[in-house]
Short mmCIF file of C-alpha atoms in Angstrom, two decimals:
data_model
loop_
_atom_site.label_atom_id
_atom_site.label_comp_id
_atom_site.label_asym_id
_atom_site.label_seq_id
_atom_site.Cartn_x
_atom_site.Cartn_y
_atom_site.Cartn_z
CA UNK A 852 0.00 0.00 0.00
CA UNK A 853 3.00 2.75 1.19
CA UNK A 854 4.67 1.69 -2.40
CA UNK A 855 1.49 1.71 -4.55
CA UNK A 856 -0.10 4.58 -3.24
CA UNK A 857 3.31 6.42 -4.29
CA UNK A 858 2.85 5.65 -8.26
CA UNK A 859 2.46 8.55 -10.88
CA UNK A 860 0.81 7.89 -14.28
CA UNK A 861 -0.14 9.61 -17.44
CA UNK A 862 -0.53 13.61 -17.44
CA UNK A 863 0.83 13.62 -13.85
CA UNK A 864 3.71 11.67 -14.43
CA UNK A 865 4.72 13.93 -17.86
CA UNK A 866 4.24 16.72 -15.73
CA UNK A 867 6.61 15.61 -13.36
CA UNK A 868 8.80 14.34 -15.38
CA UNK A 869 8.86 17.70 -17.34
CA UNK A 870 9.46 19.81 -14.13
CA UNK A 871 12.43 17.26 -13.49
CA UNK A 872 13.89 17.77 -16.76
CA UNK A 873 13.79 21.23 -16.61
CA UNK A 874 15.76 21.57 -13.24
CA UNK A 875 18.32 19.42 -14.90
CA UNK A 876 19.41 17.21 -11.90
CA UNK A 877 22.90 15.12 -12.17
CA UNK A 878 21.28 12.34 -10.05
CA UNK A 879 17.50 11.12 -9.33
CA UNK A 880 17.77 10.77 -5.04
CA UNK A 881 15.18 8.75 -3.51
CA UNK A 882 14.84 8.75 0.37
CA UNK A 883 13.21 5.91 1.06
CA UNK A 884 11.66 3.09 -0.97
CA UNK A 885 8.70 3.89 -1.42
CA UNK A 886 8.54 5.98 -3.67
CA UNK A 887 10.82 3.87 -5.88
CA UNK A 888 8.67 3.41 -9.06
CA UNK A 889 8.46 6.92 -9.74
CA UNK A 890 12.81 7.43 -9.22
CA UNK A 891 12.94 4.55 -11.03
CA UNK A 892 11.36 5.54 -14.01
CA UNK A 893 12.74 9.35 -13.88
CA UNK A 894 16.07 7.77 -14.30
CA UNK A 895 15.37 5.68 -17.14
CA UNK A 896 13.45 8.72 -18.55
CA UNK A 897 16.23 11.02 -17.94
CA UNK A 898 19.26 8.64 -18.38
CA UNK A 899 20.19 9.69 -14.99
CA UNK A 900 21.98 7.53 -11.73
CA UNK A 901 19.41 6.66 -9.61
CA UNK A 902 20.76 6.74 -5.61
CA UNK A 903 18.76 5.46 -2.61
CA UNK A 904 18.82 6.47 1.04
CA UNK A 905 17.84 3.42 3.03
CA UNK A 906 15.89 4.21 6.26
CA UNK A 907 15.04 0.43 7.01
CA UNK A 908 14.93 -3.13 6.01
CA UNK A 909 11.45 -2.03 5.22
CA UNK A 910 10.08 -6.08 4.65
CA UNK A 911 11.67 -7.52 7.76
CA UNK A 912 10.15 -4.21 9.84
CA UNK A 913 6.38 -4.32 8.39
CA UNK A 914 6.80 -8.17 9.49
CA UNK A 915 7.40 -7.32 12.97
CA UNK A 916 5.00 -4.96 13.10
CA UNK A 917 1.94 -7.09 11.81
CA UNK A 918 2.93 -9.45 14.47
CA UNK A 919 2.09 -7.02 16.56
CA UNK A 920 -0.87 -5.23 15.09
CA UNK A 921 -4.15 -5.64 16.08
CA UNK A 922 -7.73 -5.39 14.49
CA UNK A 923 -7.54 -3.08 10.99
CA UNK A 924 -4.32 -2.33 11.25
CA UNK A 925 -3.12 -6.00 11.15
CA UNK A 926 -5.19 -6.21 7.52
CA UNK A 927 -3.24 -2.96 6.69
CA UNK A 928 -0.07 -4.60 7.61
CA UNK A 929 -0.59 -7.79 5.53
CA UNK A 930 -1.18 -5.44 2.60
CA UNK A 931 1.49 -3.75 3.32
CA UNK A 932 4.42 -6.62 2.57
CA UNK A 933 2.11 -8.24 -0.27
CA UNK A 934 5.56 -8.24 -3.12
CA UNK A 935 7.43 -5.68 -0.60
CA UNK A 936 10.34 -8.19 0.02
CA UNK A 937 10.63 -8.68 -3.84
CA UNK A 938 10.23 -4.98 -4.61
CA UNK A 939 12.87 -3.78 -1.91
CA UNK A 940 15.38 -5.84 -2.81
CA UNK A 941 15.33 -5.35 -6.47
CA UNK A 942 14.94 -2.06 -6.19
CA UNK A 943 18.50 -1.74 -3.98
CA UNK A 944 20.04 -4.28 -6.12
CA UNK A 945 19.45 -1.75 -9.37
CA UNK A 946 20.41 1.29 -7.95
CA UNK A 947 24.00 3.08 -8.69
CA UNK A 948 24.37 3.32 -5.17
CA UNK A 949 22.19 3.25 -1.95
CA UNK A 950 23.25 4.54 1.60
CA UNK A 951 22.23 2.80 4.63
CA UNK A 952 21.50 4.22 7.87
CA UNK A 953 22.19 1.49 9.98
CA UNK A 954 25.16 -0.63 10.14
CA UNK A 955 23.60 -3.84 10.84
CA UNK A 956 20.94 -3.37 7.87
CA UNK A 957 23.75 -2.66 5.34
CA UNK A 958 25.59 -6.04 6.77
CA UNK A 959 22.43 -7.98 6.17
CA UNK A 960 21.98 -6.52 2.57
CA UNK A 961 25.66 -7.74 2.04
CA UNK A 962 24.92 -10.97 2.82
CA UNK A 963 21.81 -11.08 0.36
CA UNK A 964 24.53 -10.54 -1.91
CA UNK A 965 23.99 -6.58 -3.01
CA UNK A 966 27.57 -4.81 -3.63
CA UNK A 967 26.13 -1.49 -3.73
CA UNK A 968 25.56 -0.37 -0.83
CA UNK A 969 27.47 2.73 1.67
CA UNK A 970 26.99 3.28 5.20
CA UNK A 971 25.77 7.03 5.79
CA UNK A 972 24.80 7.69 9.31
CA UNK A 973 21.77 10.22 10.37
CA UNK A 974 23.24 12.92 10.57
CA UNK A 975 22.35 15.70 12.95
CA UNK A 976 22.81 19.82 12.90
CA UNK A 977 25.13 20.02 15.73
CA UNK A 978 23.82 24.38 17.15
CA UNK A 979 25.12 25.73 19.74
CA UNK A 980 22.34 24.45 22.18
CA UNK A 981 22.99 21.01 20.89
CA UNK A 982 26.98 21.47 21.79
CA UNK A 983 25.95 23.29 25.15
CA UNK A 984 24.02 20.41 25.88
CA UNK A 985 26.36 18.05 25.26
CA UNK A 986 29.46 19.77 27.21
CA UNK A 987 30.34 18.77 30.51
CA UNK A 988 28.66 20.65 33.81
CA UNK A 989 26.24 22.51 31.53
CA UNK A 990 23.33 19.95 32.80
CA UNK A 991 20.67 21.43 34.65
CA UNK A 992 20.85 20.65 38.20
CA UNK A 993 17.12 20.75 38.46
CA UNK A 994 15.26 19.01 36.15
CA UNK A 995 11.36 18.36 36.56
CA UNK A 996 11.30 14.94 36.10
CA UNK A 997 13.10 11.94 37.09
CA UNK A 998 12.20 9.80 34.14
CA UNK A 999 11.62 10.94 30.53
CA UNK A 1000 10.42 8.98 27.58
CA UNK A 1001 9.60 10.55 24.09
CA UNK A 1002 8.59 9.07 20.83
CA UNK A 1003 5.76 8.70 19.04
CA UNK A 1004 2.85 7.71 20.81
CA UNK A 1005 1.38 5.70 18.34
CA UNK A 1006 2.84 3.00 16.45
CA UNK A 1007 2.68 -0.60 17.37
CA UNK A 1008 6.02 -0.63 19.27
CA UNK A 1009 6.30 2.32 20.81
CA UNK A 1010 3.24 1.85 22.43
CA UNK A 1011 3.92 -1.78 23.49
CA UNK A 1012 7.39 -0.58 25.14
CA UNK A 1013 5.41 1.97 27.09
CA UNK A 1014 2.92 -0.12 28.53
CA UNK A 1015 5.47 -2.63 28.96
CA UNK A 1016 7.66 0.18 31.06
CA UNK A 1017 4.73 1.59 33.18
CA UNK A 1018 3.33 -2.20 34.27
CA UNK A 1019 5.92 -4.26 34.20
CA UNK A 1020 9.51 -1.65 34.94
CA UNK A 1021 7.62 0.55 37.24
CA UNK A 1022 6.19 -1.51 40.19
CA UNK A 1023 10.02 -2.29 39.95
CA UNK A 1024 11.20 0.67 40.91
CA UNK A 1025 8.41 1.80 43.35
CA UNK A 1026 10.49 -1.19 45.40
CA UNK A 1027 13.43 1.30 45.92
CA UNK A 1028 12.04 4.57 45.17
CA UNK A 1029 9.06 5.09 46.70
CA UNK A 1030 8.58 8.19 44.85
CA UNK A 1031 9.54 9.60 41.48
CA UNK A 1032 8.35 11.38 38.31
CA UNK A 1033 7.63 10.39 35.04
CA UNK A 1034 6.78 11.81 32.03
CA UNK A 1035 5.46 10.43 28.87
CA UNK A 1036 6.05 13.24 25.86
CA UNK A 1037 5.21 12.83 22.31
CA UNK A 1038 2.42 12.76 19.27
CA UNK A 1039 -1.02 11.89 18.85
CA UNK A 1040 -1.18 9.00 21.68
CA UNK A 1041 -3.72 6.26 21.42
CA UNK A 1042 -6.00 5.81 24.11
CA UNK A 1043 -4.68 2.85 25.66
CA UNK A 1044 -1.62 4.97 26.22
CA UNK A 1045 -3.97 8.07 27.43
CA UNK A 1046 -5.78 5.98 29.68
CA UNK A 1047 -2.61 4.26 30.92
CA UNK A 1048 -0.81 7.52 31.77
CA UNK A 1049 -3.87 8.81 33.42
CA UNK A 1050 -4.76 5.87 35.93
CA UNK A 1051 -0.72 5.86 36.77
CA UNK A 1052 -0.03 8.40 39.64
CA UNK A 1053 3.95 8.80 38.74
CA UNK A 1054 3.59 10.17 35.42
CA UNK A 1055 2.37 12.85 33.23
CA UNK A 1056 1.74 12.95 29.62
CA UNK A 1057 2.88 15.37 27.23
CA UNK A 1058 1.17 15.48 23.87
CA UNK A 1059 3.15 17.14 20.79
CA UNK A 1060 5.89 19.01 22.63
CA UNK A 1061 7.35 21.77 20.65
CA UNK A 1062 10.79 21.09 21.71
CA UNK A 1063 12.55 17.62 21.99
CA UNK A 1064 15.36 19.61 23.54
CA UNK A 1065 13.56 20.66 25.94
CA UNK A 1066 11.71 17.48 26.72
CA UNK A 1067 14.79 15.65 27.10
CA UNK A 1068 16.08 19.03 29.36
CA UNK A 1069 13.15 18.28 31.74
CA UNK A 1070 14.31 14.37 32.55
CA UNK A 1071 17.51 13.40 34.78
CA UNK A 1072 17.15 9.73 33.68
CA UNK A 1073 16.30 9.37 29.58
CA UNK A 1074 14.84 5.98 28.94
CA UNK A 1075 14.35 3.58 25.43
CA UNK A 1076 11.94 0.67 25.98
CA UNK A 1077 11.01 0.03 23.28
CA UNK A 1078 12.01 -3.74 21.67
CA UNK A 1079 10.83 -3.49 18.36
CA UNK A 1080 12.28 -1.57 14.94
CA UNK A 1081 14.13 -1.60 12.33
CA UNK A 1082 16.96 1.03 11.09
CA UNK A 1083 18.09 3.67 13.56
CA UNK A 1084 16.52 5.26 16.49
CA UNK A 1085 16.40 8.70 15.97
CA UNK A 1086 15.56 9.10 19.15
CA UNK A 1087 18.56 7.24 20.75
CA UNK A 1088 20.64 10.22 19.04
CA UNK A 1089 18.85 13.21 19.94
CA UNK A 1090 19.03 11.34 23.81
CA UNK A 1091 23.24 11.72 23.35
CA UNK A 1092 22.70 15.33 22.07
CA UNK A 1093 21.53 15.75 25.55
CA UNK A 1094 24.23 14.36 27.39
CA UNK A 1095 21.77 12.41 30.41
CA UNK A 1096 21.72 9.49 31.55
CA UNK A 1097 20.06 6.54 28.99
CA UNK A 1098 18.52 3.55 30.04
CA UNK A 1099 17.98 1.30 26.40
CA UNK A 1100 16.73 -1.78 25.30
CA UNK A 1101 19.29 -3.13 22.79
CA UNK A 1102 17.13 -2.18 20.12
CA UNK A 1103 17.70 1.25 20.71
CA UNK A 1104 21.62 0.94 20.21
CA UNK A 1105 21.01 -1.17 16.54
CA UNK A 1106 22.57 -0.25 13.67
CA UNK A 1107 24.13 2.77 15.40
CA UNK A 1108 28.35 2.87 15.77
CA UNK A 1109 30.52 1.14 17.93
CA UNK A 1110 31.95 4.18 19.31
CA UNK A 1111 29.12 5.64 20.43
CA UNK A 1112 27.16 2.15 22.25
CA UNK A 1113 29.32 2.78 26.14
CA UNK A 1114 27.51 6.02 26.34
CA UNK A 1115 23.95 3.67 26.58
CA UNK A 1116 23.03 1.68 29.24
CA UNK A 1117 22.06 -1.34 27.91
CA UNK A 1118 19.09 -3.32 29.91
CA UNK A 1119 17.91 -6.67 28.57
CA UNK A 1120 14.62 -7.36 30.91
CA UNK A 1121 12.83 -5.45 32.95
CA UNK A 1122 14.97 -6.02 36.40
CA UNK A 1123 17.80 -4.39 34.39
CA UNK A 1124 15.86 -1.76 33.05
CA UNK A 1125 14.20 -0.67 36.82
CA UNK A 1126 17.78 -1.43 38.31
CA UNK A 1127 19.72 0.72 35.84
CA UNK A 1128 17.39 3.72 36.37
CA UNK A 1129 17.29 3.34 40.21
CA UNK A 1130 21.12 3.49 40.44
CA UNK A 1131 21.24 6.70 37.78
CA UNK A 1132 18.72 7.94 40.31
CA UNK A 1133 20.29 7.29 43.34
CA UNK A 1134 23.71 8.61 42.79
CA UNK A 1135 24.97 11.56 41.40
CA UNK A 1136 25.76 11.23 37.64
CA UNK A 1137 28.47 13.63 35.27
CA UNK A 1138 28.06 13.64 31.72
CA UNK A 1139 30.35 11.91 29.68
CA UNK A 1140 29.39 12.12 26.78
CA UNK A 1141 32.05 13.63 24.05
CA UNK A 1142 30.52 16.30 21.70
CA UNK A 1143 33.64 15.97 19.64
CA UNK A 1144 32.85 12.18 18.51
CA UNK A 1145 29.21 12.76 18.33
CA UNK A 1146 29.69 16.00 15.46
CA UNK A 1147 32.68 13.58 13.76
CA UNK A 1148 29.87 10.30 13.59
CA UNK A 1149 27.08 12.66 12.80
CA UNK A 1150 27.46 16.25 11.74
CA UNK A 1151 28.41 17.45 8.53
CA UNK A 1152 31.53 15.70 7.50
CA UNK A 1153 30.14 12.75 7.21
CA UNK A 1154 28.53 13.68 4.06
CA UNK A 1155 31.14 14.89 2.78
CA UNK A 1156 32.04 11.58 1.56
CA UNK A 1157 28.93 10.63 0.04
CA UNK A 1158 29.18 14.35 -2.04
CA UNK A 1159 33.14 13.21 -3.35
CA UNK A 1160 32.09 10.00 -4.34
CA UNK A 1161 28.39 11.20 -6.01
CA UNK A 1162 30.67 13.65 -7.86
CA UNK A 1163 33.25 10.78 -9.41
CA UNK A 1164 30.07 9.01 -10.27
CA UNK A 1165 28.06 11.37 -11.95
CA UNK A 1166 31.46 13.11 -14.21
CA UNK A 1167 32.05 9.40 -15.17
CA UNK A 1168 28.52 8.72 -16.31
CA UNK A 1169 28.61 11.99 -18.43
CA UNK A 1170 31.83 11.09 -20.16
CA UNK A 1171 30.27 7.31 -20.51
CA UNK A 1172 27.66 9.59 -21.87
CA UNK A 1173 29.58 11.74 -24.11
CA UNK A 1174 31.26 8.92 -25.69
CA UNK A 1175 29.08 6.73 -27.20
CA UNK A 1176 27.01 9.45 -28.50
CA UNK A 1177 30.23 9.99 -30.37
CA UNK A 1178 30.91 6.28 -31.47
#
């Protein structure tokens, strides 16, 4: 359905591909598969490289999340993969190039035997709040809440790692701490999640904050629970941006570099998970976190790669070009 529901035809299509043509492009850049009919056939159109920025091992993820769907949205799922696997993989397999964001995803792509593919990292605009965030003793020293969670508060997995944290983690750490803070921040919740939130004294809910920096400001303990995904968390990065404490699931550390998993602490059930956050909790923590790393791994430079080697690509093609209209 996300592929299908992305394909262009007749009139529209000519228009498009006439405003395409006329902005004279060196390279057709899809982010994202889905829309990878229409790329595809503006680079055969055009005779131009088509390059792919690969978010997710898009089959393998809508599997996991119509194992967990419920009701309509498990008969949106199934539609969902109908061909995807087949489609996906082709599609990466015919590209000049694609970029993965996750390590792990561009491993398994190797081993389906595609030689195309580049690891490119999210990246992130490292401002000056980010960097004062990030810098040693510039944490507040009084934040509102002990425990902060932000995401999405409505797909399949984010909502299963919250009710997993809030009934299973939290009657955990009510053991040790008999009383803390939560808060639950992000967009359009379901009402499970609503009601969930409301009925639980520790925590307040937050819907569509205008700042993530701020949200993640607010917490001293930053928490992933989620289990479920595919890719890169986002969220796992903007959580280093703000040098506090993290309490993960493994899943939030996937795909992400080496360099970069100490700074997570890493809990694999939910004892871990309440123990990790009542020992951030109970003793005094200093970031550690180095900014320097983070802008090397993410900020600008590591696109500046990517822009060399697009360059080589696209001056060979027009020579390629050149000549045989000549022979």
């Amino acid at each position: 359905m996300e592929v299908t529901s992305r394909i262009v035809r007749g009139k529209e299509f000519k228009l498009l591909l006439s405003d395409v043509a006329g902005f004279n492009p060196d390279v057709i850049f899809l982010d994202g598969i889905h829309g990878g009919e229409v790329a595809n056939q503006l680079s055969q159109h055009l005779n131009l490289l088509l390059v792919i920025r690969s978010h997710n091992i898009e089959h393998l993820y809508y599997k996991r999340k119509l194992a967990s769907a419920k009701g309509l949205n498990k008969l949106k799922r199934y539609l969902s993969l109908s061909n995807l696997e087949t489609y996906e993989t082709n599609l990466l397999k015919n590209s000049t190039l694609f970029y993965d964001i996750s390590l792990d995803d561009l491993n398994f792509w190797r081993s389906q035997g595609l030689t195309n593919g580049r690891y490119l990292p999210p990246l992130i605009e490292f401002h000056e709040e980010n960097r004062e965030a990030i810098s040693r003793d510039k944490l507040s020293t009084n934040p509102v809440y002990d425990i902060v969670f932000l995401g999405n508060l409505f797909s399949d997995n984010n909502v299963a790692g919250i009710i997993w944290f809030i009934t299973q983690v939290m009657p955990m750490i009510r053991l040790a701490l008999p009383t803390f803070t939560v808060l639950i921040a992000g967009s359009n919740p379901v009402q499970h999640v609503r009601q969930l939130c409301e009925e639980t004294a520790e925590v307040d809910l937050k819907i569509n904050p205008v700042s993530s920096t701020e949200v993640y400001k607010s917490g001293r303990v930053l928490i992933n629970p989620v289990s479920a995904g595919s890719g890169v968390s986002i969220k796992s990065l903007e959580m280093l941006v703000s040098g506090r404490p993290i309490v993960s699931t493994p899943q939030g550390i996937a795909g992400l570099p080496e360099e970069v998993h100490h700074y997570f602490e890493i809990a694999v059930d939910k004892s871990s998970f309440a123990e990790a956050i009542i020992r951030f909790l109970s003793h005094p923590f200093r970031d550690n976190v180095n900014p320097g790393v983070l802008e090397d791994l993410f900020g600008y430079k590591a696109i500046e790669g990517v822009i060399s080697e697009l360059d080589c690509l696209v001056s060979l093609s027009k020579s390629n070009q050149l000549a045989q209209a000549k022979s």
